[in-house]
mmCIF file of C-alpha atoms in Angstrom:
data_model
loop_
_atom_site.group_PDB
_atom_site.id
_atom_site.type_symbol
_atom_site.label_atom_id
_atom_site.label_comp_id
_atom_site.label_asym_id
_atom_site.label_seq_id
_atom_site.Cartn_x
_atom_site.Cartn_y
_atom_site.Cartn_z
ATOM 1 C CA UNK A 1 23.753 -12.939 20.673
ATOM 2 C CA UNK A 2 21.903 -9.433 18.924
ATOM 3 C CA UNK A 3 25.511 -7.845 18.898
ATOM 4 C CA UNK A 4 26.102 -11.588 17.299
ATOM 5 C CA UNK A 5 23.683 -11.070 14.686
ATOM 6 C CA UNK A 6 24.476 -7.136 14.425
ATOM 7 C CA UNK A 7 28.299 -7.219 13.511
ATOM 8 C CA UNK A 8 27.682 -9.707 11.365
ATOM 9 C CA UNK A 9 25.007 -8.275 9.401
ATOM 10 C CA UNK A 10 27.520 -5.441 9.164
ATOM 11 C CA UNK A 11 30.424 -7.601 8.188
ATOM 12 C CA UNK A 12 28.314 -8.833 4.400
ATOM 13 C CA UNK A 13 27.068 -5.520 3.023
ATOM 14 C CA UNK A 14 28.577 -5.158 -0.096
ATOM 15 C CA UNK A 15 29.121 -1.119 0.384
ATOM 16 C CA UNK A 16 29.657 1.255 3.057
ATOM 17 C CA UNK A 17 26.518 3.194 4.943
ATOM 18 C CA UNK A 18 28.458 6.337 3.373
ATOM 19 C CA UNK A 19 28.149 5.347 0.233
ATOM 20 C CA UNK A 20 23.764 4.327 0.571
ATOM 21 C CA UNK A 21 23.271 7.166 1.669
ATOM 22 C CA UNK A 22 25.149 9.037 -1.433
ATOM 23 C CA UNK A 23 23.679 6.270 -4.432
ATOM 24 C CA UNK A 24 19.656 7.272 -2.579
ATOM 25 C CA UNK A 25 20.208 10.837 -3.017
ATOM 26 C CA UNK A 26 21.731 10.193 -6.343
ATOM 27 C CA UNK A 27 20.053 12.819 -8.894
ATOM 28 C CA UNK A 28 19.108 8.830 -11.151
ATOM 29 C CA UNK A 29 17.407 7.831 -7.313
ATOM 30 C CA UNK A 30 15.499 11.147 -7.842
ATOM 31 C CA UNK A 31 14.016 11.094 -10.856
ATOM 32 C CA UNK A 32 12.931 7.331 -9.992
ATOM 33 C CA UNK A 33 11.433 8.575 -7.055
ATOM 34 C CA UNK A 34 9.695 11.398 -8.389
ATOM 35 C CA UNK A 35 8.287 8.712 -11.146
ATOM 36 C CA UNK A 36 6.999 5.845 -8.620
ATOM 37 C CA UNK A 37 5.204 8.253 -6.489
ATOM 38 C CA UNK A 38 4.067 10.065 -8.809
ATOM 39 C CA UNK A 39 2.128 6.694 -10.867
ATOM 40 C CA UNK A 40 0.749 6.059 -7.466
ATOM 41 C CA UNK A 41 -0.323 9.602 -6.812
ATOM 42 C CA UNK A 42 -2.015 9.489 -9.933
ATOM 43 C CA UNK A 43 -3.999 6.481 -8.695
ATOM 44 C CA UNK A 44 -5.109 7.766 -5.934
ATOM 45 C CA UNK A 45 -6.731 10.491 -7.951
ATOM 46 C CA UNK A 46 -7.981 8.856 -9.869
ATOM 47 C CA UNK A 47 -10.629 7.193 -6.519
ATOM 48 C CA UNK A 48 -11.176 10.335 -5.234
ATOM 49 C CA UNK A 49 -12.433 11.709 -8.576
ATOM 50 C CA UNK A 50 -14.522 8.092 -10.233
ATOM 51 C CA UNK A 51 -15.457 7.181 -6.567
ATOM 52 C CA UNK A 52 -17.289 8.208 -4.272
ATOM 53 C CA UNK A 53 -14.373 7.300 -1.846
ATOM 54 C CA UNK A 54 -13.399 10.788 -0.139
ATOM 55 C CA UNK A 55 -9.420 10.881 0.414
ATOM 56 C CA UNK A 56 -8.395 11.607 4.022
ATOM 57 C CA UNK A 57 -4.749 10.380 4.418
ATOM 58 C CA UNK A 58 -1.878 8.901 2.596
ATOM 59 C CA UNK A 59 0.947 7.695 4.573
ATOM 60 C CA UNK A 60 4.238 7.096 1.697
ATOM 61 C CA UNK A 61 6.908 4.968 3.394
ATOM 62 C CA UNK A 62 9.843 4.687 0.933
ATOM 63 C CA UNK A 63 13.226 2.893 1.992
ATOM 64 C CA UNK A 64 16.674 1.907 -0.194
ATOM 65 C CA UNK A 65 17.850 -1.314 1.120
ATOM 66 C CA UNK A 66 22.474 -1.473 0.851
ATOM 67 C CA UNK A 67 22.846 -4.839 -1.213
ATOM 68 C CA UNK A 68 25.101 -8.036 0.704
ATOM 69 C CA UNK A 69 28.083 -9.403 -0.286
ATOM 70 C CA UNK A 70 26.119 -12.409 0.022
ATOM 71 C CA UNK A 71 22.125 -13.436 0.415
ATOM 72 C CA UNK A 72 21.695 -14.090 4.469
ATOM 73 C CA UNK A 73 20.660 -17.283 4.841
ATOM 74 C CA UNK A 74 22.333 -18.591 1.332
ATOM 75 C CA UNK A 75 25.982 -18.236 1.117
ATOM 76 C CA UNK A 76 25.745 -19.856 -1.731
ATOM 77 C CA UNK A 77 23.736 -16.972 -2.962
ATOM 78 C CA UNK A 78 24.139 -13.622 -5.063
ATOM 79 C CA UNK A 79 23.094 -10.393 -4.619
ATOM 80 C CA UNK A 80 24.060 -8.844 -8.124
ATOM 81 C CA UNK A 81 22.496 -4.502 -6.231
ATOM 82 C CA UNK A 82 24.326 -2.216 -3.974
ATOM 83 C CA UNK A 83 21.201 -0.562 -3.850
ATOM 84 C CA UNK A 84 17.722 -1.390 -4.378
ATOM 85 C CA UNK A 85 14.368 1.193 -3.087
ATOM 86 C CA UNK A 86 11.410 0.391 -2.959
ATOM 87 C CA UNK A 87 7.881 3.307 -2.718
ATOM 88 C CA UNK A 88 4.498 1.927 -0.641
ATOM 89 C CA UNK A 89 1.161 4.434 0.030
ATOM 90 C CA UNK A 90 -1.540 3.321 2.163
ATOM 91 C CA UNK A 91 -4.649 5.683 0.770
ATOM 92 C CA UNK A 92 -7.148 6.310 3.789
ATOM 93 C CA UNK A 93 -10.756 7.466 2.689
ATOM 94 C CA UNK A 94 -13.827 7.858 4.013
ATOM 95 C CA UNK A 95 -16.759 6.690 3.081
ATOM 96 C CA UNK A 96 -21.074 6.328 4.067
ATOM 97 C CA UNK A 97 -21.410 2.595 5.089
ATOM 98 C CA UNK A 98 -25.010 2.769 4.584
ATOM 99 C CA UNK A 99 -24.755 2.524 0.815
ATOM 100 C CA UNK A 100 -22.115 0.568 1.277
ATOM 101 C CA UNK A 101 -23.327 -1.495 -1.819
ATOM 102 C CA UNK A 102 -23.877 1.639 -4.370
ATOM 103 C CA UNK A 103 -20.221 3.054 -3.144
ATOM 104 C CA UNK A 104 -18.704 -0.992 -4.406
ATOM 105 C CA UNK A 105 -20.861 -0.456 -7.223
ATOM 106 C CA UNK A 106 -19.674 2.847 -8.037
ATOM 107 C CA UNK A 107 -15.699 1.608 -7.638
ATOM 108 C CA UNK A 108 -16.500 -0.825 -10.072
ATOM 109 C CA UNK A 109 -18.394 1.255 -12.800
ATOM 110 C CA UNK A 110 -15.133 2.955 -12.229
ATOM 111 C CA UNK A 111 -12.526 -0.022 -13.145
ATOM 112 C CA UNK A 112 -14.494 -0.331 -16.162
ATOM 113 C CA UNK A 113 -14.002 2.632 -18.460
ATOM 114 C CA UNK A 114 -11.320 1.425 -20.662
ATOM 115 C CA UNK A 115 -7.637 2.637 -19.331
ATOM 116 C CA UNK A 116 -8.918 2.889 -16.430
ATOM 117 C CA UNK A 117 -6.744 3.761 -14.271
ATOM 118 C CA UNK A 118 -8.415 1.478 -10.529
ATOM 119 C CA UNK A 119 -8.179 -1.172 -10.506
ATOM 120 C CA UNK A 120 -11.912 -3.427 -9.743
ATOM 121 C CA UNK A 121 -13.904 -3.759 -12.402
ATOM 122 C CA UNK A 122 -17.151 -5.975 -13.223
ATOM 123 C CA UNK A 123 -17.451 -9.228 -12.270
ATOM 124 C CA UNK A 124 -19.458 -12.466 -11.463
ATOM 125 C CA UNK A 125 -16.712 -12.354 -7.515
ATOM 126 C CA UNK A 126 -18.026 -8.027 -7.508
ATOM 127 C CA UNK A 127 -21.249 -8.561 -8.383
ATOM 128 C CA UNK A 128 -22.085 -10.949 -6.229
ATOM 129 C CA UNK A 129 -20.551 -8.320 -3.422
ATOM 130 C CA UNK A 130 -22.289 -5.627 -4.374
ATOM 131 C CA UNK A 131 -25.853 -7.945 -4.039
ATOM 132 C CA UNK A 132 -24.596 -8.841 -0.724
ATOM 133 C CA UNK A 133 -24.167 -5.484 0.747
ATOM 134 C CA UNK A 134 -27.303 -4.264 -1.048
ATOM 135 C CA UNK A 135 -28.815 -7.016 1.219
ATOM 136 C CA UNK A 136 -29.386 -8.713 -1.993
ATOM 137 C CA UNK A 137 -28.039 -11.639 -2.058
ATOM 138 C CA UNK A 138 -25.568 -14.398 0.317
ATOM 139 C CA UNK A 139 -22.221 -13.825 1.175
ATOM 140 C CA UNK A 140 -19.774 -14.709 -1.608
ATOM 141 C CA UNK A 141 -17.063 -15.293 0.052
ATOM 142 C CA UNK A 142 -19.327 -18.422 2.160
ATOM 143 C CA UNK A 143 -20.714 -18.564 5.840
ATOM 144 C CA UNK A 144 -17.693 -19.405 8.310
ATOM 145 C CA UNK A 145 -15.760 -16.693 5.686
ATOM 146 C CA UNK A 146 -16.584 -13.498 7.347
ATOM 147 C CA UNK A 147 -17.637 -10.552 5.915
ATOM 148 C CA UNK A 148 -15.377 -9.909 2.580
ATOM 149 C CA UNK A 149 -13.581 -6.927 3.342
ATOM 150 C CA UNK A 150 -11.031 -6.665 0.434
ATOM 151 C CA UNK A 151 -10.530 -7.278 -2.862
ATOM 152 C CA UNK A 152 -7.333 -7.293 -4.344
ATOM 153 C CA UNK A 153 -4.917 -8.406 -7.346
ATOM 154 C CA UNK A 154 -0.495 -8.095 -7.900
ATOM 155 C CA UNK A 155 -1.017 -3.877 -8.239
ATOM 156 C CA UNK A 156 -3.876 -2.461 -5.802
ATOM 157 C CA UNK A 157 -4.755 -3.849 -2.705
ATOM 158 C CA UNK A 158 -8.347 -2.294 -1.683
ATOM 159 C CA UNK A 159 -9.887 -3.084 1.800
ATOM 160 C CA UNK A 160 -12.830 -1.487 4.104
ATOM 161 C CA UNK A 161 -14.367 -1.415 7.141
ATOM 162 C CA UNK A 162 -17.073 -4.832 7.576
ATOM 163 C CA UNK A 163 -20.027 -2.872 7.448
ATOM 164 C CA UNK A 164 -22.639 -5.326 8.677
ATOM 165 C CA UNK A 165 -21.055 -7.499 12.291
ATOM 166 C CA UNK A 166 -18.214 -3.888 13.049
ATOM 167 C CA UNK A 167 -16.237 -6.542 14.701
ATOM 168 C CA UNK A 168 -12.815 -4.545 16.219
ATOM 169 C CA UNK A 169 -10.605 -6.496 15.023
ATOM 170 C CA UNK A 170 -11.583 -6.215 11.469
ATOM 171 C CA UNK A 171 -11.644 -2.049 11.118
ATOM 172 C CA UNK A 172 -9.138 -0.849 9.074
ATOM 173 C CA UNK A 173 -6.148 0.099 11.240
ATOM 174 C CA UNK A 174 -4.323 2.764 12.234
ATOM 175 C CA UNK A 175 -0.731 2.798 10.059
ATOM 176 C CA UNK A 176 2.428 2.183 12.219
ATOM 177 C CA UNK A 177 3.862 5.276 13.584
ATOM 178 C CA UNK A 178 6.404 6.907 11.430
ATOM 179 C CA UNK A 179 9.871 6.105 13.115
ATOM 180 C CA UNK A 180 12.285 5.521 10.454
ATOM 181 C CA UNK A 181 12.069 9.052 8.905
ATOM 182 C CA UNK A 182 16.364 9.575 7.355
ATOM 183 C CA UNK A 183 16.178 11.029 3.202
ATOM 184 C CA UNK A 184 16.771 10.369 1.446
ATOM 185 C CA UNK A 185 17.793 6.553 2.702
ATOM 186 C CA UNK A 186 13.930 6.188 4.021
ATOM 187 C CA UNK A 187 11.284 8.335 4.451
ATOM 188 C CA UNK A 188 7.615 7.816 6.187
ATOM 189 C CA UNK A 189 5.664 10.357 5.393
ATOM 190 C CA UNK A 190 1.733 11.132 7.044
ATOM 191 C CA UNK A 191 -0.418 13.723 4.555
ATOM 192 C CA UNK A 192 -1.514 16.047 6.521
ATOM 193 C CA UNK A 193 -0.150 14.860 9.961
ATOM 194 C CA UNK A 194 -2.950 15.857 11.837
ATOM 195 C CA UNK A 195 -5.064 13.149 10.212
ATOM 196 C CA UNK A 196 -5.659 9.641 11.644
ATOM 197 C CA UNK A 197 -8.294 6.730 10.560
ATOM 198 C CA UNK A 198 -10.301 7.468 13.739
ATOM 199 C CA UNK A 199 -11.702 10.774 12.205
ATOM 200 C CA UNK A 200 -11.714 9.615 8.549
ATOM 201 C CA UNK A 201 -14.102 7.360 10.130
ATOM 202 C CA UNK A 202 -15.709 9.513 12.965
ATOM 203 C CA UNK A 203 -16.432 11.820 9.336
ATOM 204 C CA UNK A 204 -17.855 9.214 7.359
ATOM 205 C CA UNK A 205 -18.422 6.937 9.009
ATOM 206 C CA UNK A 206 -16.116 3.997 7.514
ATOM 207 C CA UNK A 207 -12.248 3.829 6.161
ATOM 208 C CA UNK A 208 -11.344 2.308 3.166
ATOM 209 C CA UNK A 209 -7.064 1.677 2.418
ATOM 210 C CA UNK A 210 -5.876 1.100 -0.844
ATOM 211 C CA UNK A 211 -1.936 -0.022 -1.012
ATOM 212 C CA UNK A 212 0.540 0.369 -3.770
ATOM 213 C CA UNK A 213 3.496 -0.392 -4.249
ATOM 214 C CA UNK A 214 6.648 -0.247 -6.327
ATOM 215 C CA UNK A 215 8.635 -2.734 -5.485
ATOM 216 C CA UNK A 216 11.900 -1.695 -7.477
ATOM 217 C CA UNK A 217 11.680 1.783 -8.794
ATOM 218 C CA UNK A 218 15.361 2.359 -8.856
ATOM 219 C CA UNK A 219 18.530 -0.456 -8.178
ATOM 220 C CA UNK A 220 22.969 0.002 -8.456
ATOM 221 C CA UNK A 221 24.139 -2.758 -9.961
ATOM 222 C CA UNK A 222 27.589 -3.725 -8.468
ATOM 223 C CA UNK A 223 28.956 -4.224 -12.003
#
C-alpha cells in the first residue's frame, strides 16, 4: 500500500523534482527567502533588545512544496501553483523563573510601545497573567485549566516552561531533529548547532519559545 500511495503521489505532481529544485533555487525565490527570514529575525531581535529574555538558540525550517495536478482528496480541486515556499523560525530564550511576573510585565511593556514588533501588550487578560505570576491574583484561565504557559495571536506564539508545578510534560521541548535538509528545496538549520533547550534551561532556569512563520513567501503559478 505504501508503494501505491507513493506512486499515486508522484503521478499527481504538477512538475518534476528537477523543476522544483530549479524554481526554489531561482534568484527570485532567493530574494523572497532572504526577505522573509530577515523579517522574522527582526522580530526575534526585538524580544532580545526590549525584554529580559536572553536568546539562546533559533531553529529555521524552510520548505518549498511542488503543486499537484489536482488537490489530493479533492479530485475536482485545482491547484494553481507549481511551487509554494514557507518559512518558520522558533527562537528559544532563557529567563529567571523566580522573576516570572516581572519578565512577563517587561515583555508586555515592550509590546505597548507604538510600532513594536512584540505582539503582546497590557490588557485585561495579560495583566491578570502578570498578577498570577506575582502571587497577587488567581489563575486567569481557571483553576481546572492548569498553569497558563502561552500567549498567542495569528502572527506570534510565545510559550514557556511552567514555573509553579514544573510539570515536565508541559515544559518547552527540544526541537525535532533536522532530518530534511536539502537546500534550496528544504532547509533545516539550528543556530548555534551545539545548543539545546536543556542547556538553556540549565543556564537560566527556564525557557521561552517564540514561534514565527511566513506561510507563503514565494509562489510560482502554473499560468
